[in-house]
Coordinates of C-alpha atoms and ligand atoms in Angstrom, one line a residue:
Chain A
M25 CA 31.5 107.6 70.0
L26 CA 28.5 106.8 72.1
D27 CA 25.3 106.7 70.1
V28 CA 22.1 106.5 72.0
R29 CA 18.7 106.3 70.2
D30 CA 15.2 106.4 71.6
L31 CA 16.3 104.8 74.8
T32 CA 13.6 103.9 77.2
T33 CA 14.0 102.3 80.7
T34 CA 11.0 101.5 83.0
Y35 CA 10.8 100.5 86.6
G36 CA 7.4 99.0 86.6
A37 CA 5.0 101.8 85.6
V38 CA 7.7 104.5 86.0
R39 CA 9.3 105.6 82.8
A40 CA 12.6 106.8 84.2
L41 CA 14.0 107.2 80.6
D42 CA 11.6 108.1 77.9
G43 CA 13.0 108.1 74.4
V44 CA 16.4 109.5 75.1
T45 CA 18.5 110.2 71.9
F46 CA 21.9 111.8 71.9
T47 CA 25.6 111.2 70.9
A48 CA 28.6 111.7 73.1
P49 CA 31.5 112.6 70.7
Q50 CA 34.8 111.0 71.2
G51 CA 37.4 113.0 73.0
R52 CA 34.7 115.2 74.5
I53 CA 33.0 115.7 77.9
T54 CA 29.3 115.5 77.8
A55 CA 27.6 116.8 80.9
V56 CA 24.3 115.2 81.9
L57 CA 22.2 117.6 84.0
G58 CA 18.8 117.6 85.5
A59 CA 16.9 117.7 88.8
N60 CA 16.7 114.9 91.3
G61 CA 14.8 112.0 89.8
A62 CA 15.4 113.2 86.2
G63 CA 16.8 109.9 85.1
K64 CA 20.5 110.7 85.0
T65 CA 21.6 107.7 87.1
T66 CA 19.2 105.4 85.2
L67 CA 20.8 106.6 82.0
L68 CA 24.2 105.5 83.1
R69 CA 23.0 102.3 84.6
T70 CA 21.2 101.4 81.4
L71 CA 24.3 102.1 79.3
S72 CA 26.4 99.9 81.6
G73 CA 24.0 97.0 81.6
L74 CA 23.1 97.2 85.3
V75 CA 19.4 98.0 84.4
P76 CA 17.7 96.5 81.2
A77 CA 16.5 98.9 78.6
A78 CA 12.8 98.5 77.6
S79 CA 13.5 99.8 74.1
G80 CA 15.9 101.8 71.9
S81 CA 19.6 101.3 71.1
A82 CA 22.9 102.3 72.5
R83 CA 26.1 101.7 70.6
L84 CA 29.7 102.3 71.5
G85 CA 31.7 102.0 68.3
D86 CA 30.7 98.6 67.0
T87 CA 29.5 97.3 70.3
D88 CA 25.9 97.0 71.1
L89 CA 25.8 98.1 74.8
L90 CA 22.2 96.8 75.3
T91 CA 23.2 93.3 74.6
T92 CA 26.5 93.4 76.4
P93 CA 26.3 92.2 80.1
A94 CA 27.6 94.5 82.7
E95 CA 30.6 92.3 83.5
E96 CA 31.8 92.5 79.9
M97 CA 31.6 96.4 79.7
T98 CA 35.2 97.1 80.9
R99 CA 36.4 94.7 78.0
A100 CA 34.2 96.6 75.6
G101 CA 36.0 99.8 76.7
L102 CA 33.3 101.3 79.0
A103 CA 34.0 102.2 82.6
H104 CA 31.2 103.3 84.9
V105 CA 31.9 104.9 88.2
P106 CA 28.6 104.5 90.1
E107 CA 26.8 107.0 92.3
G108 CA 27.8 107.1 95.9
R109 CA 30.5 105.1 97.6
G110 CA 31.9 103.0 94.8
V111 CA 35.1 101.8 96.6
I112 CA 35.1 98.4 97.9
A113 CA 35.5 99.4 101.5
Q114 CA 36.9 96.2 102.9
L115 CA 39.7 95.9 100.3
T116 CA 42.9 98.0 100.4
V117 CA 43.6 100.8 98.1
E118 CA 46.0 98.8 96.2
E119 CA 43.5 95.9 95.9
N120 CA 40.8 98.2 94.6
L121 CA 43.3 99.4 92.0
R122 CA 44.4 96.0 91.0
L123 CA 40.8 95.0 90.5
G124 CA 40.5 97.9 88.1
A125 CA 43.4 96.7 86.2
L126 CA 42.2 93.1 86.1
G127 CA 39.3 94.2 84.1
A128 CA 41.4 96.1 81.5
R129 CA 41.1 95.3 77.8
G130 CA 44.7 94.2 77.5
G131 CA 44.8 92.6 80.9
G132 CA 46.3 94.6 83.8
R133 CA 49.8 96.0 83.6
K134 CA 52.0 97.0 86.5
A135 CA 53.1 100.2 84.8
D136 CA 49.5 101.5 84.8
L137 CA 49.3 101.2 88.5
D138 CA 52.3 103.6 88.7
R139 CA 50.7 105.9 86.2
V140 CA 47.5 106.4 88.3
T141 CA 49.7 106.8 91.6
D142 CA 51.4 109.5 89.7
L143 CA 48.0 111.2 88.9
F144 CA 46.9 110.7 92.6
P145 CA 50.0 110.6 94.7
V146 CA 47.8 110.3 97.8
L147 CA 46.7 106.9 96.6
G148 CA 50.3 105.7 96.4
E149 CA 50.9 106.9 99.9
R150 CA 47.9 105.0 101.2
R151 CA 48.2 102.0 99.0
H152 CA 48.2 99.5 101.9
Q153 CA 45.4 101.2 103.8
V154 CA 41.9 99.6 103.9
A155 CA 39.7 101.7 101.7
H156 CA 37.0 102.4 104.4
T157 CA 39.7 104.6 106.0
L158 CA 39.9 107.0 103.2
S159 CA 38.3 110.5 103.2
G160 CA 35.4 111.2 100.8
G161 CA 37.7 113.0 98.4
E162 CA 40.3 110.2 98.5
R163 CA 37.6 107.6 97.8
Q164 CA 36.5 109.6 94.8
M165 CA 40.0 109.7 93.5
L166 CA 40.3 106.0 94.2
V167 CA 37.2 105.0 92.1
I168 CA 38.3 107.3 89.3
A169 CA 41.8 105.9 89.3
R170 CA 40.4 102.4 89.4
A171 CA 38.2 103.2 86.5
L172 CA 41.1 104.5 84.5
L173 CA 43.1 101.4 85.1
A174 CA 40.7 99.5 83.0
D175 CA 42.0 101.6 80.2
P176 CA 38.5 102.7 79.0
A177 CA 37.5 104.4 75.8
I178 CA 34.6 106.0 77.5
L179 CA 34.2 106.9 81.2
L180 CA 30.7 107.3 82.7
L181 CA 30.8 109.3 86.0
D182 CA 27.9 109.6 88.3
E183 CA 28.1 112.8 90.5
P184 CA 31.8 112.6 91.3
S185 CA 31.5 115.9 93.1
L186 CA 29.0 114.7 95.6
G187 CA 30.0 115.7 99.1
L188 CA 33.5 117.1 98.2
A189 CA 35.1 120.3 99.0
P190 CA 35.1 122.7 96.0
R191 CA 38.9 122.7 95.8
I192 CA 38.9 118.9 95.5
V193 CA 36.1 119.1 92.9
T194 CA 38.1 121.6 90.8
Q195 CA 41.2 119.3 91.1
I196 CA 39.2 116.3 89.9
F197 CA 37.5 118.1 87.1
D198 CA 40.8 119.5 85.9
L199 CA 42.3 116.2 85.8
L200 CA 39.4 114.8 83.8
R201 CA 39.8 117.7 81.3
G202 CA 43.5 116.8 81.0
L203 CA 42.8 113.1 80.3
V204 CA 40.3 114.1 77.7
D205 CA 42.6 116.5 76.0
D206 CA 45.7 114.4 76.2
D207 CA 44.5 110.9 75.8
G208 CA 41.3 111.3 73.8
L209 CA 39.1 109.8 76.5
T210 CA 35.4 110.3 76.1
V211 CA 33.5 111.3 79.3
V212 CA 29.8 111.4 80.2
L213 CA 29.6 113.4 83.4
V214 CA 26.4 113.3 85.5
E215 CA 26.3 116.3 87.8
Q216 CA 24.0 118.1 90.2
N217 CA 26.6 120.9 90.3
A218 CA 25.7 122.3 86.8
R219 CA 27.8 125.3 86.8
S220 CA 31.2 123.6 87.5
A221 CA 30.3 120.6 85.4
L222 CA 29.6 122.9 82.4
S223 CA 32.8 124.8 83.0
I224 CA 34.8 121.8 81.9
S225 CA 32.3 120.2 79.5
D226 CA 32.1 120.5 75.8
V227 CA 28.4 119.5 75.5
G228 CA 25.4 119.7 77.9
L229 CA 22.4 117.4 78.0
V230 CA 19.5 118.3 80.3
L231 CA 17.1 115.6 81.3
D232 CA 13.7 116.2 82.8
L233 CA 11.4 113.4 83.8
G234 CA 13.3 111.0 81.6
K235 CA 13.3 113.2 78.5
V236 CA 16.0 115.2 76.8
V237 CA 14.9 118.8 77.1
V238 CA 18.2 120.5 76.1
H239 CA 21.1 119.2 74.1
D240 CA 23.6 121.8 73.0
D241 CA 27.2 123.1 73.4
A242 CA 28.1 123.7 77.0
A243 CA 28.9 127.3 76.3
V244 CA 25.3 127.8 75.0
L245 CA 23.8 126.4 78.1
V246 CA 26.0 128.7 80.3
D247 CA 25.0 131.7 78.4
D248 CA 21.2 131.1 78.1
A249 CA 19.8 132.7 81.3
T250 CA 16.3 131.3 80.7
L251 CA 17.6 127.8 80.3
R252 CA 19.7 128.1 83.4
H253 CA 16.9 129.3 85.5
A254 CA 14.5 126.8 84.2
Y255 CA 16.6 123.7 84.6
L256 CA 20.0 124.3 86.1
G257 CA 19.3 126.5 89.0
F258 CA 22.1 129.1 88.7
Chain B
M15 CA 48.4 68.5 135.6
Q16 CA 47.7 65.4 133.6
Q17 CA 44.1 66.4 133.6
L18 CA 44.8 69.9 132.5
T19 CA 46.8 68.8 129.6
T20 CA 44.2 66.3 128.6
T21 CA 41.5 68.9 128.8
L22 CA 43.5 71.6 126.8
L23 CA 44.7 69.1 124.1
T24 CA 41.2 67.6 123.6
G25 CA 39.9 71.2 123.6
L26 CA 42.3 72.2 120.8
T27 CA 41.5 69.3 118.5
L28 CA 37.8 69.7 119.1
G29 CA 38.3 73.4 118.5
A30 CA 40.1 72.8 115.3
V31 CA 37.1 70.9 113.9
F32 CA 34.7 73.7 115.0
S33 CA 37.1 76.1 113.3
A34 CA 36.8 74.3 110.0
F35 CA 33.0 74.2 110.2
A36 CA 32.8 77.8 111.2
L37 CA 35.2 78.7 108.4
A38 CA 32.8 77.1 105.9
L39 CA 29.8 79.1 107.4
V40 CA 31.7 82.3 107.4
M41 CA 32.9 81.9 103.8
I42 CA 29.2 81.5 102.7
W43 CA 27.9 84.3 105.0
R44 CA 30.6 86.6 103.6
S45 CA 29.8 86.1 100.0
T46 CA 26.0 85.5 100.0
R47 CA 24.7 86.7 103.4
I48 CA 23.2 83.3 104.0
V49 CA 23.7 81.2 107.2
N50 CA 24.0 77.8 105.6
F51 CA 22.2 75.4 107.9
A52 CA 22.7 72.6 105.4
Q53 CA 26.4 72.7 105.8
A54 CA 26.1 69.8 108.3
P55 CA 24.2 67.4 106.1
M56 CA 26.3 68.5 103.1
A57 CA 29.4 67.4 105.0
M58 CA 27.6 64.2 106.1
V59 CA 26.8 63.2 102.6
T60 CA 30.4 63.7 101.5
T61 CA 31.7 61.6 104.4
Y62 CA 29.3 58.9 103.2
V63 CA 31.0 59.2 99.7
A64 CA 34.3 58.5 101.4
L65 CA 32.8 55.7 103.5
V66 CA 31.3 53.9 100.5
L67 CA 34.6 54.0 98.6
I68 CA 36.6 52.8 101.7
D69 CA 34.1 50.0 102.3
A70 CA 34.5 49.0 98.7
G71 CA 38.2 48.6 99.3
A72 CA 39.7 52.0 98.6
S73 CA 42.3 53.5 100.8
Y74 CA 41.5 56.1 103.5
W75 CA 43.1 58.7 101.4
V76 CA 41.2 58.0 98.3
G77 CA 38.1 58.4 100.3
F78 CA 39.4 61.5 101.8
V79 CA 40.2 63.2 98.5
A80 CA 36.8 61.9 97.0
A81 CA 34.9 63.4 99.9
L82 CA 36.5 66.8 99.4
L83 CA 36.0 66.7 95.7
S84 CA 32.4 65.7 96.0
G85 CA 32.1 68.6 98.6
F86 CA 33.3 70.9 95.9
V87 CA 30.8 69.7 93.4
L88 CA 27.9 69.5 95.9
G89 CA 28.5 73.1 97.0
A90 CA 28.7 74.4 93.5
V91 CA 25.6 72.5 92.4
I92 CA 23.6 73.6 95.4
E93 CA 24.5 77.2 94.9
R94 CA 23.8 77.1 91.1
V95 CA 20.6 75.2 91.3
V96 CA 18.9 76.0 94.6
V97 CA 20.5 79.0 96.4
R98 CA 20.8 81.3 93.4
H99 CA 17.1 82.0 93.5
V100 CA 17.2 83.5 97.0
E101 CA 20.5 85.4 96.7
G102 CA 19.8 89.0 97.5
K103 CA 16.2 88.4 98.4
A104 CA 14.6 88.4 101.9
E105 CA 16.8 86.8 104.5
L106 CA 14.1 84.5 105.7
N107 CA 13.7 82.9 102.3
A108 CA 17.4 81.8 102.5
V109 CA 16.9 80.5 106.1
I110 CA 13.9 78.4 105.1
L111 CA 15.7 77.2 102.0
T112 CA 18.8 76.1 103.8
L113 CA 16.6 74.5 106.6
G114 CA 14.7 72.7 103.8
L115 CA 17.9 71.5 102.3
F116 CA 19.0 70.2 105.6
I117 CA 15.8 68.0 105.8
V118 CA 16.1 66.9 102.2
L119 CA 19.7 65.8 102.5
H120 CA 19.0 64.0 105.7
A121 CA 16.1 62.1 104.1
A122 CA 18.1 61.4 100.9
A123 CA 21.1 60.1 102.9
A124 CA 18.9 57.8 105.0
L125 CA 17.5 56.4 101.8
V126 CA 20.7 55.9 99.9
F127 CA 23.1 55.1 102.7
G128 CA 20.8 53.7 105.3
S129 CA 20.4 55.2 108.7
R130 CA 22.3 52.6 110.8
F131 CA 25.5 53.6 112.6
R132 CA 28.6 52.7 110.6
S133 CA 32.1 53.0 111.8
F134 CA 34.6 55.3 109.9
P135 CA 38.3 54.6 109.9
A136 CA 41.0 57.0 111.0
P137 CA 44.2 57.2 109.1
F138 CA 46.2 57.6 112.3
G139 CA 46.1 56.2 115.8
V140 CA 43.4 57.4 118.0
R141 CA 45.2 56.4 121.2
G142 CA 47.5 58.8 123.1
L143 CA 51.2 58.9 122.3
T144 CA 53.6 57.4 124.7
V145 CA 56.6 59.2 125.8
G146 CA 58.8 57.5 128.3
D147 CA 56.4 56.0 130.8
S148 CA 53.7 58.6 130.6
T149 CA 50.9 58.9 127.9
I150 CA 50.4 62.3 126.3
P151 CA 46.7 62.5 125.5
L152 CA 47.5 63.8 122.0
T153 CA 46.6 61.3 119.4
G154 CA 48.0 60.9 115.8
F155 CA 44.6 61.7 114.5
G156 CA 44.4 64.7 116.7
I157 CA 47.7 66.0 115.3
F158 CA 46.3 65.3 111.8
T159 CA 43.2 67.3 112.7
L160 CA 45.1 70.3 113.9
V161 CA 47.6 70.3 111.0
S162 CA 44.9 69.8 108.3
V163 CA 42.8 72.7 109.6
L164 CA 45.9 74.9 109.8
V165 CA 46.9 73.9 106.2
V166 CA 43.4 74.6 104.9
M167 CA 43.4 77.9 106.6
G168 CA 46.8 78.8 105.2
L169 CA 45.7 77.8 101.6
L170 CA 42.5 79.9 102.0
V171 CA 44.6 82.9 103.1
A172 CA 47.0 82.4 100.2
L173 CA 44.1 82.2 97.7
F174 CA 42.2 85.2 99.0
R175 CA 45.2 87.5 99.7
G176 CA 47.6 86.3 97.1
T177 CA 45.8 85.6 93.9
D178 CA 43.7 87.4 91.3
I179 CA 40.9 84.9 91.5
G180 CA 40.8 85.5 95.3
L181 CA 40.8 89.2 94.9
R182 CA 37.8 88.7 92.5
M183 CA 36.1 86.4 94.9
R184 CA 36.4 89.0 97.7
A185 CA 35.3 91.9 95.4
A186 CA 32.2 89.8 94.4
A187 CA 31.4 89.2 98.1
F188 CA 31.9 92.7 99.4
G189 CA 30.7 94.8 96.5
P190 CA 28.8 92.7 93.9
E191 CA 27.6 95.6 91.7
V192 CA 30.9 97.5 91.7
A193 CA 32.7 94.2 91.0
R194 CA 30.5 93.5 87.9
L195 CA 31.3 97.0 86.6
L196 CA 35.0 96.1 87.0
G197 CA 34.5 93.0 84.9
V198 CA 34.2 90.4 87.6
K199 CA 31.8 87.5 86.8
V200 CA 30.1 87.8 90.2
G201 CA 27.9 84.7 89.7
R202 CA 30.7 82.5 89.0
M203 CA 32.7 83.7 92.0
L204 CA 29.7 83.1 94.3
T205 CA 29.5 79.5 92.9
L206 CA 33.3 79.0 93.6
G207 CA 32.8 80.5 97.1
W208 CA 30.1 78.0 97.9
A209 CA 32.2 75.1 96.4
L210 CA 35.2 76.0 98.5
A211 CA 33.2 76.5 101.6
S212 CA 31.6 73.1 101.1
V213 CA 35.1 71.5 100.7
V214 CA 36.1 73.0 104.2
G215 CA 32.8 71.7 105.5
S216 CA 33.6 68.3 104.2
L217 CA 37.0 68.3 105.9
S218 CA 35.3 69.0 109.2
G219 CA 32.9 66.1 108.5
L220 CA 35.8 63.8 107.8
L221 CA 37.6 64.9 110.9
I222 CA 34.7 64.3 113.2
A223 CA 33.9 61.0 111.6
G224 CA 37.5 59.8 111.9
G225 CA 37.7 56.8 114.3
G226 CA 34.0 57.2 115.2
L227 CA 30.6 56.3 114.1
V228 CA 28.7 57.9 111.1
H229 CA 25.0 58.1 110.6
P230 CA 22.8 60.7 108.8
G231 CA 22.5 62.9 111.9
Y232 CA 26.2 62.7 113.1
M233 CA 27.0 66.3 112.0
D234 CA 24.0 67.9 113.4
S235 CA 25.3 69.1 116.8
V236 CA 28.2 70.5 115.0
V237 CA 26.1 73.1 113.4
V238 CA 25.3 74.7 116.7
Y239 CA 29.0 74.6 117.8
G240 CA 30.2 75.8 114.4
F241 CA 27.7 78.6 114.4
V242 CA 28.7 79.7 117.9
A243 CA 32.4 79.6 116.8
A244 CA 31.6 81.7 113.7
V245 CA 29.6 84.3 115.8
L246 CA 32.5 84.4 118.2
G247 CA 34.7 85.2 115.3
G248 CA 32.4 87.9 114.1
L249 CA 30.8 85.9 111.2
E250 CA 32.9 88.0 108.7
S251 CA 36.4 86.9 109.2
P252 CA 38.0 83.6 108.4
G253 CA 40.7 84.3 111.0
G254 CA 38.0 85.0 113.5
A255 CA 36.3 81.7 112.8
V256 CA 39.5 79.7 113.4
V257 CA 40.2 81.6 116.7
G258 CA 36.5 81.3 117.6
G259 CA 36.5 77.6 116.9
L260 CA 39.6 77.0 119.0
S261 CA 38.4 79.2 121.9
L262 CA 35.1 77.4 121.9
G263 CA 36.7 74.0 121.8
L264 CA 39.0 74.9 124.8
T265 CA 36.1 76.4 126.8
L266 CA 33.8 73.4 126.3
S267 CA 36.6 71.0 127.0
V268 CA 37.3 72.8 130.3
V269 CA 33.7 72.8 131.1
S270 CA 33.4 69.2 130.2
G271 CA 36.4 68.2 132.2
Y272 CA 35.7 70.2 135.4
V273 CA 32.0 70.6 135.5
G274 CA 30.6 67.7 133.6
S275 CA 30.0 66.8 130.0
E276 CA 26.2 67.1 130.4
V277 CA 26.4 70.9 130.7
V278 CA 28.4 71.3 127.4
P279 CA 25.5 72.3 125.2
L280 CA 24.4 74.7 127.8
A281 CA 27.8 76.3 128.1
A282 CA 27.9 76.8 124.3
L283 CA 24.6 78.5 124.4
L284 CA 25.8 80.7 127.4
V285 CA 29.0 81.6 125.4
L286 CA 26.8 82.6 122.4
V287 CA 24.4 84.8 124.6
V288 CA 27.3 86.5 126.3
V289 CA 29.1 87.3 123.0
L290 CA 25.9 88.6 121.5
L291 CA 25.2 90.7 124.4
V292 CA 28.7 92.1 125.0
R293 CA 30.3 92.1 121.7
P294 CA 27.7 91.6 119.0
G295 CA 30.1 92.1 116.3
G296 CA 32.3 89.1 117.5
L297 CA 35.3 89.1 119.8
F298 CA 37.5 90.9 117.4
S299 CA 35.1 93.6 116.0
T300 CA 37.0 96.8 115.7
V301 CA 36.3 98.3 112.3
H302 CA 33.1 99.7 111.2
E303 CA 32.2 101.1 107.8
R304 CA 33.1 104.7 107.8
R305 CA 30.4 106.8 106.5
V306 CA 31.4 109.9 104.4
Ligands
ATP412 N1 15.2 100.8 91.3 C1 14.2 101.7 91.1 N2 12.9 101.2 91.2 C2 11.9 102.1 91.0 N3 12.1 103.3 90.6 C3 13.3 103.8 90.5 C4 14.4 103.0 90.7 N4 15.6 103.7 90.5 C5 15.1 104.9 90.1 N5 13.8 105.0 90.1 C6 12.9 106.2 89.7 O1 13.3 106.5 88.4 C7 13.4 108.0 88.4 C8 14.8 108.4 87.9 O2 15.8 108.1 89.0 P1 17.3 108.3 88.8 O3 18.0 107.7 89.9 O4 17.7 107.9 87.4 O5 17.4 109.9 88.9 P2 18.7 110.9 89.0 O6 18.5 111.9 87.9 O7 19.8 110.1 89.1 O8 18.4 111.6 90.3 P3 19.4 112.2 91.4 O9 19.9 113.4 90.9 O10 18.7 112.4 92.7 O11 20.5 111.1 91.6 C9 13.0 108.5 89.7 O12 11.7 108.8 89.7 C10 13.2 107.3 90.6 O13 12.4 107.3 91.7
MG413 MG1 21.4 109.9 90.4

């Protein structure tokens, strides 16, 4: 379980996160929603150690995330798929995947490479291709597959649907739901696309100007028309 | 015919040395986006390490290995202590820093080793081989030069393509933030990259010094040629650096043999300008980041 308390992150005078408190229960998907600039990316970057927190705490089980350096995160069981193009474009698909496995808690295993290429057959077909030749959807599959190879307990995803066709988004979301239900993976899913994110999430968290304004069951968020209009735009 | 063979063989050996130097520049450029102007004096310093040992009675090979090892240490220390502060900052900072290092290393070498010309031994003959009654202008040392550059190239390819540490180094160079998130200790990889590049630079220093004279500035002109070779190869690709070095060596040797050695620096400049105008991404540029 991820336990975040009173987390504050500043960029100079900007308080991008302002006293954020929530828990992301194990084996559940928590959707993090909010307008542009609400602090969603900052939340994930603070949790994975890319940006220092100003104050507060964040724990994953026994691990204090705020004192764990970013390069130790995979070994602590946390995988972060960053916003935008997270593939290493100059490496081949297989090298990207191998890199994910190298950071795994138990050290990389060949069998896992086969497992993700079963999940994403297209990656198996393209394993010797340089990653910059992949389509946007294939890249997104690659970064998710690579994160899974680290065998994480918790997966932080920053806008995985960005720029993808709705059909691909559904496919990726269904797959996530499957991993959560079957393997007990915990997911924190940052999304602009609130409607489809909530449709596969258990819990919804809405940020506004760095503060948590709503934290409730996903179903409640979907049903509350006032909330939807105020923060989610659907 | 004899002159053509001479020209080509001289060009190849010269080119091999440029390749090694260009390779060192490319490795550093790829990982830290810094053009390391200090590569020449770094190689000069490590050649002096070999020279001191050899003058004290050690064999050439002891000196050779010591120079490469000291290159490794020097590269690592310079990255850790000096370069670390400008990584990822404005490019001009890095340019000024490596130029500053250039001057500092020069001055330090002159103080420690003196600035007079000293002769440096070669492990193999520097005269042409004789076959029947004709002399081939290929020297034992020339063969050694070509072979050692090819071996180093091969080892680097094996390291980068074939090992986990090589994969981590490339990941750290191409996508430092993503690499960190995947558990790669990026800082350590950059240090290792500088250290290895500096070893390759030291090799080029030893090859240029072999059978010739060494003084604190003996590597300086190589910066220019090595840089041109690296740009020819596209600055990004180790293979490109080697091909760039060999083509530059051959071109300059032809110019020197058929036009005159005094126009060689001009020819190098001309090659640089033409490449930058016609193929700014280097001779072999094909791929571009695909935007999605
Ligand atoms: N490196 C930075 N330096 C200064 N300010 C920053 C930096 N990164 C983000 N900010 C600011 O922090 C605030 C939160 O940004 P953040 O990227 O976390 O928002 P977001 O919710 O992910 O937005 P989006 O939906 O557009 O991705 C914004 O006001 C942004 O301008
Ligand atoms: Mg964002």
